[in-house]
Amino acid sequence: MEELTLLAVAAVLIIVAATLFAQKHGIAAPVLLVLIGIGCSFIPGTPEVLVEPEWILMVVLPPIL
């Protein structure tokens, strides 16, 4: 439970920092967040997060569109 909480707090801090960095340098924030996500996937020892496809289709995708 503590690992999940730490992961959630770290994710929020990374999102806020990336958004501020993107605004300051004129980069689109979603593009920067995708690049950060790709970079984080190469860090050894990070926990594997499995998300059901239904969650992506029902919760994540509609606000993006």
Short mmCIF file of C-alpha atoms in Angstrom, two decimals:
data_model
loop_
_atom_site.label_atom_id
_atom_site.label_comp_id
_atom_site.label_asym_id
_atom_site.label_seq_id
_atom_site.Cartn_x
_atom_site.Cartn_y
_atom_site.Cartn_z
CA MET A 1 0.00 0.00 0.00
CA GLU A 2 2.84 2.40 0.83
CA GLU A 3 4.51 1.69 -2.51
CA LEU A 4 1.34 2.56 -4.38
CA THR A 5 0.96 5.80 -2.43
CA LEU A 6 4.57 6.74 -3.09
CA LEU A 7 4.13 5.96 -6.78
CA ALA A 8 0.98 8.11 -6.97
CA VAL A 9 2.65 11.07 -5.24
CA ALA A 10 5.71 10.79 -7.47
CA ALA A 11 3.49 10.66 -10.57
CA VAL A 12 1.62 13.82 -9.55
CA LEU A 13 4.89 15.65 -8.86
CA ILE A 14 6.33 14.57 -12.21
CA ILE A 15 3.18 15.72 -14.03
CA VAL A 16 3.26 19.13 -12.34
CA ALA A 17 6.99 19.60 -12.97
CA ALA A 18 6.68 18.52 -16.61
CA THR A 19 3.75 20.87 -17.19
CA LEU A 20 5.63 23.82 -15.72
CA PHE A 21 8.74 22.95 -17.74
CA ALA A 22 6.69 22.61 -20.93
CA GLN A 23 4.99 25.98 -20.44
CA LYS A 24 8.29 27.70 -19.76
CA HIS A 25 9.98 26.26 -22.87
CA GLY A 26 7.04 26.31 -25.28
CA ILE A 27 6.71 22.53 -25.61
CA ALA A 28 3.39 20.70 -25.66
CA ALA A 29 2.95 19.16 -22.21
CA PRO A 30 1.41 15.86 -23.44
CA VAL A 31 4.39 15.27 -25.74
CA LEU A 32 6.79 15.87 -22.88
CA LEU A 33 4.79 13.55 -20.60
CA VAL A 34 4.91 10.79 -23.21
CA LEU A 35 8.68 11.17 -23.49
CA ILE A 36 9.02 11.06 -19.70
CA GLY A 37 6.83 7.94 -19.59
CA ILE A 38 8.99 6.23 -22.18
CA GLY A 39 12.10 7.20 -20.23
CA CYS A 40 10.65 5.91 -16.96
CA SER A 41 9.86 2.57 -18.56
CA PHE A 42 13.59 1.94 -18.99
CA ILE A 43 14.43 2.45 -15.29
CA PRO A 44 15.33 -0.93 -13.80
CA GLY A 45 13.37 -1.98 -10.74
CA THR A 46 10.26 0.06 -11.40
CA PRO A 47 7.11 -1.87 -10.56
CA GLU A 48 5.06 -3.20 -13.43
CA VAL A 49 1.65 -1.56 -13.56
CA LEU A 50 -1.06 -3.56 -15.28
CA VAL A 51 -4.19 -1.70 -16.33
CA GLU A 52 -7.24 -3.44 -17.74
CA PRO A 53 -8.05 -2.27 -21.29
CA GLU A 54 -11.61 -1.46 -20.24
CA TRP A 55 -10.30 1.18 -17.82
CA ILE A 56 -8.38 2.88 -20.60
CA LEU A 57 -11.41 2.85 -22.91
CA MET A 58 -13.93 3.98 -20.29
CA VAL A 59 -11.95 6.31 -18.00
CA VAL A 60 -8.78 7.60 -19.69
CA LEU A 61 -9.68 7.94 -23.37
CA PRO A 62 -12.94 9.99 -23.22
CA PRO A 63 -11.43 13.03 -21.44
CA ILE A 64 -8.54 13.03 -23.89
CA LEU A 65 -10.89 13.16 -26.85
#
